[in-house]
GROMACS .gro file of C-alpha atoms in nm:
model
  510
    1MET     CA    1   0.836  14.673   7.962
    2ALA     CA    2   1.083  14.336   8.027
    3THR     CA    3   1.216  14.040   8.094
    4SER     CA    4   1.465  13.918   8.313
    5THR     CA    5   1.610  13.568   8.452
    6ALA     CA    6   1.730  13.525   8.820
    7PHE     CA    7   1.961  13.181   8.929
    8THR     CA    8   1.805  12.965   9.153
    9ALA     CA    9   1.815  12.585   9.302
   10SER     CA   10   1.598  12.276   9.411
   11ILE     CA   11   1.612  12.013   9.649
   12LEU     CA   12   1.576  11.689   9.499
   13GLY     CA   13   1.674  11.439   9.726
   14VAL     CA   14   1.958  11.556   9.919
   15ASP     CA   15   2.109  11.719   9.593
   16ALA     CA   16   2.065  12.076   9.434
   17TYR     CA   17   1.982  12.117   9.118
   18LEU     CA   18   2.045  12.476   8.955
   19VAL     CA   19   1.712  12.701   8.858
   20GLU     CA   20   1.625  13.025   8.609
   21VAL     CA   21   1.399  13.226   8.691
   22GLU     CA   22   1.242  13.373   8.433
   23ALA     CA   23   1.088  13.733   8.515
   24ASP     CA   24   0.808  13.845   8.223
   25VAL     CA   25   0.655  14.189   8.276
   26SER     CA   26   0.427  14.275   8.016
   27ILE     CA   27   0.068  14.523   7.962
   28GLY     CA   28  -0.175  14.404   8.071
   29LEU     CA   29  -0.449  14.344   8.405
   30GLY     CA   30  -0.266  14.297   8.720
   31ASN     CA   31  -0.224  13.935   8.709
   32PHE     CA   32   0.041  13.715   8.906
   33THR     CA   33   0.152  13.312   8.726
   34ILE     CA   34   0.452  13.120   8.823
   35VAL     CA   35   0.477  12.800   8.599
   36GLY     CA   36   0.725  12.497   8.567
   37LEU     CA   37   0.620  12.274   8.787
   38PRO     CA   38   0.630  12.467   9.128
   39ASP     CA   39   0.518  12.258   9.465
   40SER     CA   40   0.269  12.466   9.648
   41GLY     CA   41   0.515  12.663   9.951
   42ILE     CA   42   0.618  12.786   9.686
   43ARG     CA   43   0.292  12.883   9.436
   44GLU     CA   44   0.191  13.076   9.781
   45SER     CA   45   0.496  13.259   9.729
   46ARG     CA   46   0.263  13.515   9.495
   47ASP     CA   47   0.155  13.646   9.863
   48ARG     CA   48   0.435  13.702   9.982
   49ILE     CA   49   0.668  13.850   9.712
   50THR     CA   50   0.338  14.074   9.632
   51ALA     CA   51   0.364  14.195   9.977
   52ALA     CA   52   0.738  14.201  10.060
   53LEU     CA   53   0.768  14.440   9.662
   54ASN     CA   54   0.480  14.663   9.843
   55ASN     CA   55   0.588  14.695  10.189
   56GLY     CA   56   0.974  14.677  10.104
   57ALA     CA   57   1.141  14.781   9.787
   58GLY     CA   58   0.834  15.042   9.591
   59GLY     CA   59   0.562  14.797   9.529
   60PHE     CA   60   0.490  14.526   9.367
   61PRO     CA   61   0.412  14.582   9.015
   62ILE     CA   62   0.032  14.647   8.831
   63ARG     CA   63   0.073  14.414   8.569
   64ARG     CA   64   0.089  14.105   8.330
   65VAL     CA   65   0.363  13.916   8.538
   66VAL     CA   66   0.473  13.556   8.447
   67VAL     CA   67   0.774  13.370   8.639
   68ASN     CA   68   0.919  13.068   8.490
   69LEU     CA   69   1.108  12.821   8.613
   70ALA     CA   70   1.356  12.633   8.465
   71PRO     CA   71   1.370  12.352   8.381
   72ALA     CA   72   0.981  12.308   8.356
   73ASP     CA   73   1.040  11.926   8.341
   74LEU     CA   74   1.253  11.888   8.706
   75PRO     CA   75   0.991  11.945   9.055
   76LYS     CA   76   1.064  12.244   9.203
   77MET     CA   77   0.966  12.314   9.597
   78GLY     CA   78   1.033  12.523   9.909
   79THR     CA   79   1.024  12.861   9.969
   80GLY     CA   80   1.356  12.957   9.903
   81PHE     CA   81   1.187  13.077   9.549
   82ASP     CA   82   1.061  13.370   9.726
   83LEU     CA   83   1.361  13.552   9.718
   84PRO     CA   84   1.553  13.488   9.387
   85ILE     CA   85   1.142  13.554   9.200
   86ALA     CA   86   1.107  13.890   9.343
   87LEU     CA   87   1.419  14.027   9.225
   88ALA     CA   88   1.381  13.849   8.925
   89VAL     CA   89   1.067  14.066   8.834
   90LEU     CA   90   1.236  14.396   8.950
   91GLU     CA   91   1.474  14.327   8.724
   92ALA     CA   92   1.196  14.251   8.459
   93ALA     CA   93   1.010  14.582   8.587
   94GLU     CA   94   1.302  14.844   8.545
   95LYS     CA   95   1.369  14.853   8.900
   96LEU     CA   96   1.644  14.708   8.931
   97SER     CA   97   2.006  14.812   8.677
   98PRO     CA   98   1.964  14.516   8.372
   99GLY     CA   99   2.263  14.284   8.458
  100ALA     CA  100   2.194  14.275   8.845
  101LEU     CA  101   2.135  13.953   8.904
  102SER     CA  102   2.383  13.819   8.647
  103GLY     CA  103   2.682  13.598   8.804
  104ARG     CA  104   2.439  13.544   9.135
  105MET     CA  105   2.271  13.296   9.326
  106LEU     CA  106   1.984  13.383   9.558
  107VAL     CA  107   1.859  13.131   9.833
  108GLY     CA  108   1.569  13.247  10.087
  109GLU     CA  109   1.235  13.330  10.264
  110LEU     CA  110   1.037  13.628  10.236
  111SER     CA  111   0.819  13.778  10.548
  112LEU     CA  112   0.548  13.965  10.450
  113GLU     CA  113   0.765  14.283  10.548
  114GLY     CA  114   1.059  14.199  10.354
  115ARG     CA  115   1.259  14.041  10.593
  116ILE     CA  116   1.444  13.676  10.497
  117ARG     CA  117   1.388  13.412  10.669
  118PRO     CA  118   1.623  13.109  10.687
  119VAL     CA  119   1.582  12.743  10.445
  120ASN     CA  120   1.680  12.439  10.400
  121GLY     CA  121   1.898  12.274  10.228
  122VAL     CA  122   2.158  12.579  10.157
  123LEU     CA  123   2.480  12.356  10.200
  124ALA     CA  124   2.403  12.171   9.865
  125MET     CA  125   2.255  12.445   9.668
  126ALA     CA  126   2.570  12.624   9.755
  127LEU     CA  127   2.777  12.347   9.540
  128ALA     CA  128   2.553  12.344   9.300
  129ALA     CA  129   2.648  12.702   9.243
  130LYS     CA  130   2.953  12.635   9.215
  131GLN     CA  131   2.933  12.309   9.020
  132ALA     CA  132   2.758  12.604   8.783
  133GLY     CA  133   3.059  12.855   8.769
  134ILE     CA  134   2.865  13.099   8.970
  135SER     CA  135   3.069  13.330   9.157
  136GLU     CA  136   2.836  13.478   9.412
  137ILE     CA  137   2.495  13.352   9.626
  138ILE     CA  138   2.309  13.573   9.817
  139VAL     CA  139   2.179  13.357  10.165
  140PRO     CA  140   1.970  13.455  10.427
  141LYS     CA  141   2.219  13.529  10.764
  142GLU     CA  142   2.154  13.201  10.942
  143ASN     CA  143   2.224  12.997  10.672
  144ALA     CA  144   2.501  13.162  10.587
  145PRO     CA  145   2.788  12.940  10.779
  146SER     CA  146   2.703  12.656  10.629
  147ALA     CA  147   2.745  12.869  10.276
  148SER     CA  148   3.083  12.937  10.342
  149LEU     CA  149   3.183  12.583  10.345
  150VAL     CA  150   3.229  12.611   9.992
  151GLU     CA  151   3.547  12.701   9.839
  152GLY     CA  152   3.598  12.968   9.568
  153LEU     CA  153   3.198  13.114   9.664
  154GLU     CA  154   3.146  13.468   9.764
  155VAL     CA  155   2.882  13.404  10.014
  156PHE     CA  156   2.660  13.734  10.108
  157ALA     CA  157   2.456  13.717  10.419
  158ALA     CA  158   2.126  13.939  10.384
  159ASP     CA  159   1.824  13.970  10.693
  160HIS     CA  160   1.604  14.178  10.440
  161LEU     CA  161   1.465  14.231  10.090
  162GLY     CA  162   1.568  14.586  10.062
  163ALA     CA  163   1.946  14.509  10.189
  164VAL     CA  164   1.974  14.272   9.882
  165ILE     CA  165   1.851  14.554   9.605
  166GLN     CA  166   2.077  14.804   9.788
  167HIS     CA  167   2.384  14.532   9.712
  168VAL     CA  168   2.277  14.439   9.339
  169GLN     CA  169   2.252  14.773   9.253
  170GLY     CA  170   2.613  14.809   9.403
  171HIS     CA  171   2.486  15.095   9.618
  172ALA     CA  172   2.547  14.921   9.994
  173LEU     CA  173   2.764  14.608  10.010
  174LEU     CA  174   2.593  14.259  10.205
  175PRO     CA  175   2.857  14.166  10.442
  176ARG     CA  176   3.023  13.898  10.332
  177THR     CA  177   3.043  13.533  10.515
  178LEU     CA  178   3.399  13.387  10.531
  179PRO     CA  179   3.452  13.041  10.611
  180GLU     CA  180   3.591  12.993  11.018
  181PRO     CA  181   3.921  12.829  11.007
  182SER     CA  182   3.979  12.453  11.053
  183VAL     CA  183   3.952  12.331  11.384
  184ALA     CA  184   3.995  11.972  11.514
  185GLN     CA  185   3.669  11.791  11.650
  186ALA     CA  186   3.549  11.939  11.956
  187ALA     CA  187   3.591  11.631  12.219
  188LEU     CA  188   3.211  11.507  12.328
  189ALA     CA  189   3.039  11.550  12.700
  190ASP     CA  190   3.244  11.409  13.030
  191ASP     CA  191   2.937  11.149  13.117
  192LEU     CA  192   2.982  10.984  12.772
  193ASP     CA  193   3.350  10.886  12.804
  194PHE     CA  194   3.400  10.523  12.790
  195ALA     CA  195   3.586  10.522  13.164
  196ASP     CA  196   3.302  10.614  13.373
  197VAL     CA  197   3.176  10.258  13.203
  198LYS     CA  198   3.179  10.012  13.494
  199GLY     CA  199   3.263   9.609  13.343
  200GLN     CA  200   3.113   9.504  13.056
  201GLU     CA  201   3.502   9.509  12.956
  202THR     CA  202   3.394   9.268  12.666
  203ALA     CA  203   3.106   9.513  12.548
  204LYS     CA  204   3.354   9.785  12.526
  205ARG     CA  205   3.655   9.477  12.377
  206ALA     CA  206   3.349   9.454  12.067
  207LEU     CA  207   3.301   9.799  12.048
  208GLU     CA  208   3.652   9.869  11.979
  209ILE     CA  209   3.668   9.624  11.718
  210ALA     CA  210   3.383   9.741  11.594
  211ALA     CA  211   3.498  10.083  11.521
  212ALA     CA  212   3.816   9.957  11.409
  213GLY     CA  213   3.720   9.805  11.122
  214ARG     CA  214   3.338   9.955  11.080
  215HIS     CA  215   3.189   9.604  11.214
  216ASN     CA  216   2.797   9.615  11.263
  217LEU     CA  217   2.668   9.448  11.596
  218VAL     CA  218   2.432   9.468  11.845
  219PHE     CA  219   2.399   9.369  12.200
  220CYS     CA  220   2.210   9.114  12.376
  221GLY     CA  221   2.142   9.140  12.774
  222PRO     CA  222   1.897   9.217  13.030
  223PRO     CA  223   1.757   9.527  13.159
  224GLY     CA  224   2.032   9.770  13.303
  225THR     CA  225   2.300   9.585  13.183
  226GLY     CA  226   2.399   9.943  13.060
  227LYS     CA  227   2.358   9.881  12.638
  228SER     CA  228   2.261  10.206  12.543
  229MET     CA  229   2.454  10.359  12.759
  230LEU     CA  230   2.766  10.216  12.569
  231ALA     CA  231   2.592  10.228  12.225
  232LYS     CA  232   2.654  10.602  12.318
  233ARG     CA  233   2.955  10.644  12.359
  234LEU     CA  234   3.073  10.511  12.052
  235PRO     CA  235   3.106  10.816  11.855
  236GLY     CA  236   3.408  10.931  12.124
  237VAL     CA  237   3.638  10.657  12.018
  238LEU     CA  238   3.536  10.658  11.659
  239PRO     CA  239   3.772  10.896  11.439
  240GLU     CA  240   3.709  11.235  11.375
  241MET     CA  241   3.545  11.364  11.053
  242SER     CA  242   3.762  11.411  10.762
  243PHE     CA  243   3.603  11.697  10.589
  244GLU     CA  244   3.512  11.551  10.281
  245GLU     CA  245   3.297  11.419  10.550
  246ALA     CA  246   3.133  11.631  10.755
  247ILE     CA  247   3.006  11.842  10.412
  248GLU     CA  248   2.849  11.560  10.316
  249ALA     CA  249   2.667  11.385  10.643
  250THR     CA  250   2.579  11.847  10.684
  251LYS     CA  251   2.432  11.873  10.346
  252ILE     CA  252   2.215  11.625  10.453
  253HIS     CA  253   2.088  11.737  10.765
  254SER     CA  254   2.073  12.099  10.648
  255VAL     CA  255   1.815  11.935  10.348
  256ALA     CA  256   1.698  11.746  10.594
  257GLY     CA  257   1.616  12.049  10.797
  258ARG     CA  258   1.845  11.912  11.130
  259LEU     CA  259   2.153  12.123  11.113
  260ASP     CA  260   2.093  12.397  11.353
  261PRO     CA  261   2.117  12.738  11.090
  262MET     CA  262   2.401  12.886  11.314
  263LYS     CA  263   2.601  12.610  11.329
  264GLU     CA  264   2.889  12.604  11.020
  265ARG     CA  265   2.832  12.204  10.988
  266LEU     CA  266   2.823  11.874  11.207
  267ALA     CA  267   3.095  11.838  11.512
  268HIS     CA  268   3.087  11.492  11.543
  269ARG     CA  269   2.994  11.202  11.381
  270PRO     CA  270   2.619  11.183  11.408
  271PHE     CA  271   2.448  10.906  11.626
  272GLN     CA  272   2.081  10.850  11.434
  273SER     CA  273   1.783  10.639  11.748
  274PRO     CA  274   1.447  10.605  11.576
  275HIS     CA  275   1.199  10.561  11.781
  276HIS     CA  276   1.065  10.157  11.722
  277SER     CA  277   0.727  10.298  11.556
  278VAL     CA  278   0.885  10.484  11.318
  279SER     CA  279   0.770  10.442  10.930
  280GLY     CA  280   0.977  10.326  10.658
  281ALA     CA  281   0.979  10.630  10.489
  282GLY     CA  282   1.097  10.779  10.815
  283LEU     CA  283   1.383  10.501  10.871
  284ILE     CA  284   1.487  10.529  10.459
  285GLY     CA  285   1.327  10.843  10.321
  286GLY     CA  286   1.044  10.849  10.082
  287GLY     CA  287   0.807  11.058  10.007
  288THR     CA  288   0.592  11.230   9.769
  289PHE     CA  289   0.876  11.453   9.730
  290PRO     CA  290   1.181  11.216   9.891
  291LYS     CA  291   1.376  11.298  10.218
  292PRO     CA  292   1.673  11.121  10.366
  293GLY     CA  293   1.522  10.937  10.689
  294GLU     CA  294   1.712  10.819  10.936
  295VAL     CA  295   1.958  10.525  10.768
  296SER     CA  296   2.059  10.854  10.579
  297LEU     CA  297   2.129  11.082  10.823
  298ALA     CA  298   2.342  10.826  11.013
  299HIS     CA  299   2.594  10.910  10.700
  300HIS     CA  300   2.926  10.859  10.798
  301GLY     CA  301   2.785  10.814  11.171
  302VAL     CA  302   2.587  10.585  11.391
  303LEU     CA  303   2.248  10.382  11.395
  304PHE     CA  304   2.161  10.278  11.755
  305LEU     CA  305   1.826  10.031  11.737
  306ASP     CA  306   1.682  10.037  12.063
  307GLU     CA  307   1.474   9.736  12.123
  308LEU     CA  308   1.573   9.521  11.810
  309PRO     CA  309   1.316   9.306  11.822
  310GLU     CA  310   1.028   9.578  11.885
  311TYR     CA  311   1.044   9.705  11.527
  312PRO     CA  312   0.829   9.532  11.219
  313ARG     CA  313   0.973   9.269  11.067
  314HIS     CA  314   0.962   9.389  10.758
  315ILE     CA  315   1.087   9.804  10.893
  316LEU     CA  316   1.358   9.537  11.011
  317ASP     CA  317   1.450   9.415  10.651
  318LEU     CA  318   1.442   9.749  10.450
  319LEU     CA  319   1.833   9.746  10.625
  320ARG     CA  320   1.930   9.515  10.448
  321GLN     CA  321   1.955   9.682  10.111
  322PRO     CA  322   2.178  10.022  10.296
  323LEU     CA  323   2.347   9.732  10.524
  324GLU     CA  324   2.490   9.641  10.207
  325ASP     CA  325   2.579   9.852   9.904
  326ARG     CA  326   2.667  10.147  10.153
  327LYS     CA  327   2.263  10.370  10.018
  328ILE     CA  328   1.911  10.375   9.905
  329THR     CA  329   1.772  10.424   9.612
  330ILE     CA  330   1.435  10.569   9.598
  331SER     CA  331   1.235  10.541   9.259
  332ARG     CA  332   0.917  10.700   9.146
  333ALA     CA  333   0.686  10.709   8.830
  334LYS     CA  334   0.930  10.982   8.657
  335SER     CA  335   1.237  10.974   8.883
  336SER     CA  336   1.523  10.800   9.092
  337LEU     CA  337   1.697  10.882   9.362
  338MET     CA  338   2.007  10.767   9.568
  339PHE     CA  339   2.029  10.822   9.946
  340PRO     CA  340   2.407  10.805  10.039
  341SER     CA  341   2.364  10.570  10.398
  342ASP     CA  342   2.710  10.450  10.519
  343PHE     CA  343   2.701  10.381  10.870
  344LEU     CA  344   2.787  10.162  11.139
  345MET     CA  345   2.475   9.945  11.308
  346VAL     CA  346   2.532   9.892  11.614
  347ALA     CA  347   2.134   9.672  11.783
  348ALA     CA  348   2.017   9.663  12.155
  349MET     CA  349   1.773   9.320  12.211
  350ASN     CA  350   1.689   9.120  12.477
  351PRO     CA  351   1.738   8.775  12.522
  352CYS     CA  352   1.389   8.713  12.499
  353PRO     CA  353   1.067   8.913  12.588
  354CYS     CA  354   1.069   8.920  12.954
  355GLY     CA  355   1.424   8.993  12.931
  356TYR     CA  356   1.527   8.765  13.186
  357LEU     CA  357   1.661   8.414  13.014
  358GLY     CA  358   1.987   8.318  13.146
  359ASP     CA  359   1.986   8.576  13.408
  360PRO     CA  360   2.121   8.435  13.753
  361LYS     CA  361   1.914   8.668  13.950
  362LYS     CA  362   1.522   8.631  13.832
  363ASP     CA  363   1.394   8.386  13.654
  364CYS     CA  364   1.251   8.411  13.308
  365ARG     CA  365   0.866   8.342  13.267
  366CYS     CA  366   0.919   8.253  12.882
  367SER     CA  367   0.849   7.925  12.688
  368PRO     CA  368   1.105   7.814  12.409
  369THR     CA  369   0.781   7.850  12.175
  370GLN     CA  370   0.776   8.292  12.321
  371VAL     CA  371   1.153   8.285  12.327
  372ALA     CA  372   1.171   8.151  11.941
  373LYS     CA  373   0.903   8.383  11.839
  374TYR     CA  374   1.062   8.667  12.000
  375ARG     CA  375   1.413   8.627  11.854
  376GLY     CA  376   1.244   8.521  11.498
  377ARG     CA  377   1.124   8.915  11.440
  378ILE     CA  378   1.488   8.972  11.414
  379SER     CA  379   1.578   8.751  10.946
  380GLY     CA  380   1.873   8.562  10.935
  381PRO     CA  381   1.968   8.774  10.620
  382LEU     CA  382   1.972   9.025  10.833
  383MET     CA  383   2.146   8.924  11.077
  384ASP     CA  384   2.412   8.737  10.909
  385ARG     CA  385   2.459   9.215  10.775
  386ILE     CA  386   2.533   9.197  11.220
  387ASP     CA  387   2.899   9.094  11.206
  388ILE     CA  388   2.979   9.093  11.606
  389GLN     CA  389   2.676   9.000  11.842
  390VAL     CA  390   2.792   8.976  12.236
  391GLU     CA  391   2.583   8.912  12.533
  392MET     CA  392   2.644   9.145  12.822
  393PRO     CA  393   2.525   8.926  13.149
  394ALA     CA  394   2.401   9.207  13.456
  395LEU     CA  395   2.673   9.363  13.671
  396SER     CA  396   2.738   9.198  13.997
  397TYR     CA  397   2.688   9.454  14.333
  398GLU     CA  398   3.070   9.466  14.330
  399GLU     CA  399   3.151   9.531  13.949
  400ILE     CA  400   2.853   9.802  14.059
  401ASN     CA  401   3.046   9.948  14.302
  402PHE     CA  402   3.384   9.859  14.337
  403SER     CA  403   3.529   9.864  13.963
  404LYS     CA  404   3.786  10.006  13.883
  405LYS     CA  405   3.726  10.322  13.617
  406GLY     CA  406   3.826  10.160  13.270
  407GLU     CA  407   4.023  10.295  12.996
  408PRO     CA  408   3.912  10.677  12.863
  409SER     CA  409   3.714  10.684  12.471
  410ARG     CA  410   4.011  10.895  12.432
  411GLN     CA  411   4.278  10.569  12.468
  412ILE     CA  412   4.102  10.387  12.256
  413ARG     CA  413   3.990  10.643  11.998
  414GLN     CA  414   4.333  10.654  11.955
  415ARG     CA  415   4.395  10.316  11.872
  416VAL     CA  416   4.089  10.297  11.657
  417GLU     CA  417   4.303  10.512  11.470
  418GLN     CA  418   4.537  10.350  11.393
  419ALA     CA  419   4.342  10.032  11.314
  420ARG     CA  420   4.243  10.293  11.068
  421GLN     CA  421   4.536  10.401  10.903
  422ILE     CA  422   4.663  10.038  10.876
  423GLN     CA  423   4.315   9.930  10.672
  424LEU     CA  424   4.382  10.242  10.436
  425ALA     CA  425   4.722  10.184  10.349
  426ARG     CA  426   4.562   9.735  10.279
  427PHE     CA  427   4.316   9.954  10.037
  428ALA     CA  428   4.412  10.226   9.882
  429GLN     CA  429   4.382  10.041   9.530
  430SER     CA  430   4.113   9.954   9.542
  431PRO     CA  431   3.743  10.127   9.684
  432THR     CA  432   3.748   9.929  10.020
  433ARG     CA  433   3.802  10.130  10.268
  434TYR     CA  434   3.674   9.918  10.609
  435ASN     CA  435   3.762   9.545  10.616
  436ALA     CA  436   3.368   9.528  10.687
  437ASN     CA  437   3.341   9.622  10.324
  438MET     CA  438   3.534   9.378  10.243
  439THR     CA  439   3.450   9.181   9.839
  440HIS     CA  440   3.521   8.758   9.847
  441LYS     CA  441   3.785   8.844   9.672
  442GLU     CA  442   3.941   9.067   9.898
  443VAL     CA  443   3.851   8.813  10.223
  444GLU     CA  444   4.052   8.548  10.038
  445ARG     CA  445   4.298   8.801   9.945
  446PHE     CA  446   4.380   8.927  10.315
  447CYS     CA  447   4.217   8.741  10.555
  448ARG     CA  448   4.436   8.379  10.486
  449LEU     CA  449   4.495   8.179  10.804
  450SER     CA  450   4.680   7.865  10.919
  451SER     CA  451   4.604   7.572  10.848
  452ALA     CA  452   4.486   7.555  11.214
  453GLY     CA  453   4.296   7.817  11.214
  454HIS     CA  454   4.122   7.650  10.884
  455GLN     CA  455   4.034   7.351  11.101
  456MET     CA  456   3.931   7.604  11.372
  457LEU     CA  457   3.696   7.758  11.151
  458LYS     CA  458   3.575   7.488  10.991
  459MET     CA  459   3.430   7.350  11.312
  460ALA     CA  460   3.326   7.670  11.395
  461LEU     CA  461   3.087   7.652  11.177
  462GLU     CA  462   2.949   7.320  11.163
  463ARG     CA  463   2.862   7.367  11.525
  464LEU     CA  464   2.692   7.695  11.469
  465ARG     CA  465   2.597   7.608  11.118
  466LEU     CA  466   2.697   7.964  10.972
  467SER     CA  467   2.604   8.083  10.650
  468GLY     CA  468   2.879   8.146  10.353
  469ARG     CA  469   2.797   8.567  10.456
  470ALA     CA  470   2.883   8.453  10.872
  471HIS     CA  471   3.238   8.296  10.750
  472ASP     CA  472   3.357   8.574  10.530
  473SER     CA  473   3.222   8.868  10.879
  474ILE     CA  474   3.397   8.593  11.114
  475LEU     CA  475   3.642   8.646  10.915
  476LYS     CA  476   3.637   9.022  10.809
  477VAL     CA  477   3.652   9.047  11.232
  478ALA     CA  478   3.950   8.854  11.314
  479ARG     CA  479   4.094   9.136  11.026
  480SER     CA  480   4.022   9.382  11.216
  481ILE     CA  481   4.135   9.250  11.553
  482ALA     CA  482   4.460   9.156  11.369
  483ASP     CA  483   4.484   9.494  11.302
  484LEU     CA  484   4.437   9.675  11.647
  485ALA     CA  485   4.747   9.456  11.775
  486SER     CA  486   4.914   9.536  11.476
  487ALA     CA  487   4.935   9.169  11.347
  488PRO     CA  488   5.070   9.139  11.006
  489ASP     CA  489   4.844   8.819  10.992
  490ILE     CA  490   4.563   8.694  11.145
  491GLY     CA  491   4.661   8.394  11.444
  492GLU     CA  492   4.479   8.143  11.643
  493VAL     CA  493   4.385   8.359  11.907
  494HIS     CA  494   4.208   8.643  11.672
  495LEU     CA  495   4.026   8.407  11.468
  496ALA     CA  496   3.912   8.227  11.820
  497GLU     CA  497   3.768   8.612  11.954
  498ALA     CA  498   3.642   8.653  11.594
  499VAL     CA  499   3.431   8.308  11.643
  500ASN     CA  500   3.344   8.417  12.047
  501TYR     CA  501   3.122   8.688  11.891
  502ARG     CA  502   2.850   8.508  11.736
  503ASN     CA  503   2.703   8.470  12.085
  504LEU     CA  504   2.312   8.469  11.900
  505ASP     CA  505   2.424   8.204  11.668
  506ARG     CA  506   2.422   7.936  11.962
  507GLN     CA  507   2.168   7.740  12.025
  508VAL     CA  508   1.925   7.897  12.302
  509GLN     CA  509   1.997   7.740  12.646
  510PHE     CA  510   1.620   7.679  12.929
   0.00000   0.00000   0.00000
């Protein structure tokens, strides 16, 4: 009897790390031990592997079997270790040719009869294999499309343990999965087009500006004004994801188990809409083995928070770090993990608890104290990080029934893409990519105002009592408005429009 080594990977955060599966089969009483910080799913794999080898590979060796998962100080989790452990045991028991597992990564969960089931995070594992210089990866058939996105890596799809044994022995090769030809982003569903939204031209204009400069936005209006309907159409006017962005977003969804196994990658920018009962770990990520939360699942996409004041204040305040840093850091006693969270946040809220403050048709039943308490659920620092604040009035009968169709999403997206190209050229020598992410120094450089513009902004800041962060937010929004107009400088008309998107900073009138 001898020892053998197989390669697999373990997920930690949103990344995968190479793991060596070392198996030793020696003379002794039948005993099967797995060491190296395995979680309960891996410890339970002993029974699955034993049954799978008995049913599909000539039997489990009746010997003393020890499996070590190295490095030993890295926590291991998931059921994808079944396949590499089973093959490492077979090679150590001399039932495979020496070196049969060399240069290969193996991933997959085994059924009791030897079938191979899909697992989460295969794209991250394939990226780890390439980084480690491994040239071949064997994955469950359902996971093969996403693994094939990694260039320079041979991906083989397997559905049964016996087929994998035949492949590594060189007797009958598994089918190789090739990446699908690159295609343009598929069009969104017809019922999610801006052309179908009646009225609310100011809100649609605000969404266009938000899409152009990646500005966070909040809608405030009575129920039924179309706040949620407009927010759901925002991904349709955002530029399609680059291949690199699609890989990053797909990896996160794969690790979280949110990716359809038969899909190669995400076709559209993510749109996440967590309920207001979401926990802190559900929103920003966490757990015993930290997993990505909603803000990371929205990476390179949209995070929509409906009924914003209904979220507990301590939950909303958790958003301050990802909105500022575009990432979340989760610290544990033994490790600190970083989750990417570069998203565009759109929120919707009623103007008061009953929802009808300022509505010309329905009377508001709320007192000033109730309204102040309701809006006070959203902290000032969080509201400061929302660049665009839009009031949405109720639609009239004529607007609902006789308004002309608006611009289709396709036309709006063209203007957004042109504005994005202007920003890419502007920030070519900087890590900044969008106007919303400009540093204060970049705001001073790229958002210069005329003397009349300075006077206008000074009056707005004094009247609305805005903070220094709000000062920069107005200038960033004005810069995006100018970019949509292909204007090299911020004019007074651009600045005036940006100031008008600070509606929630104005004092409530009763």
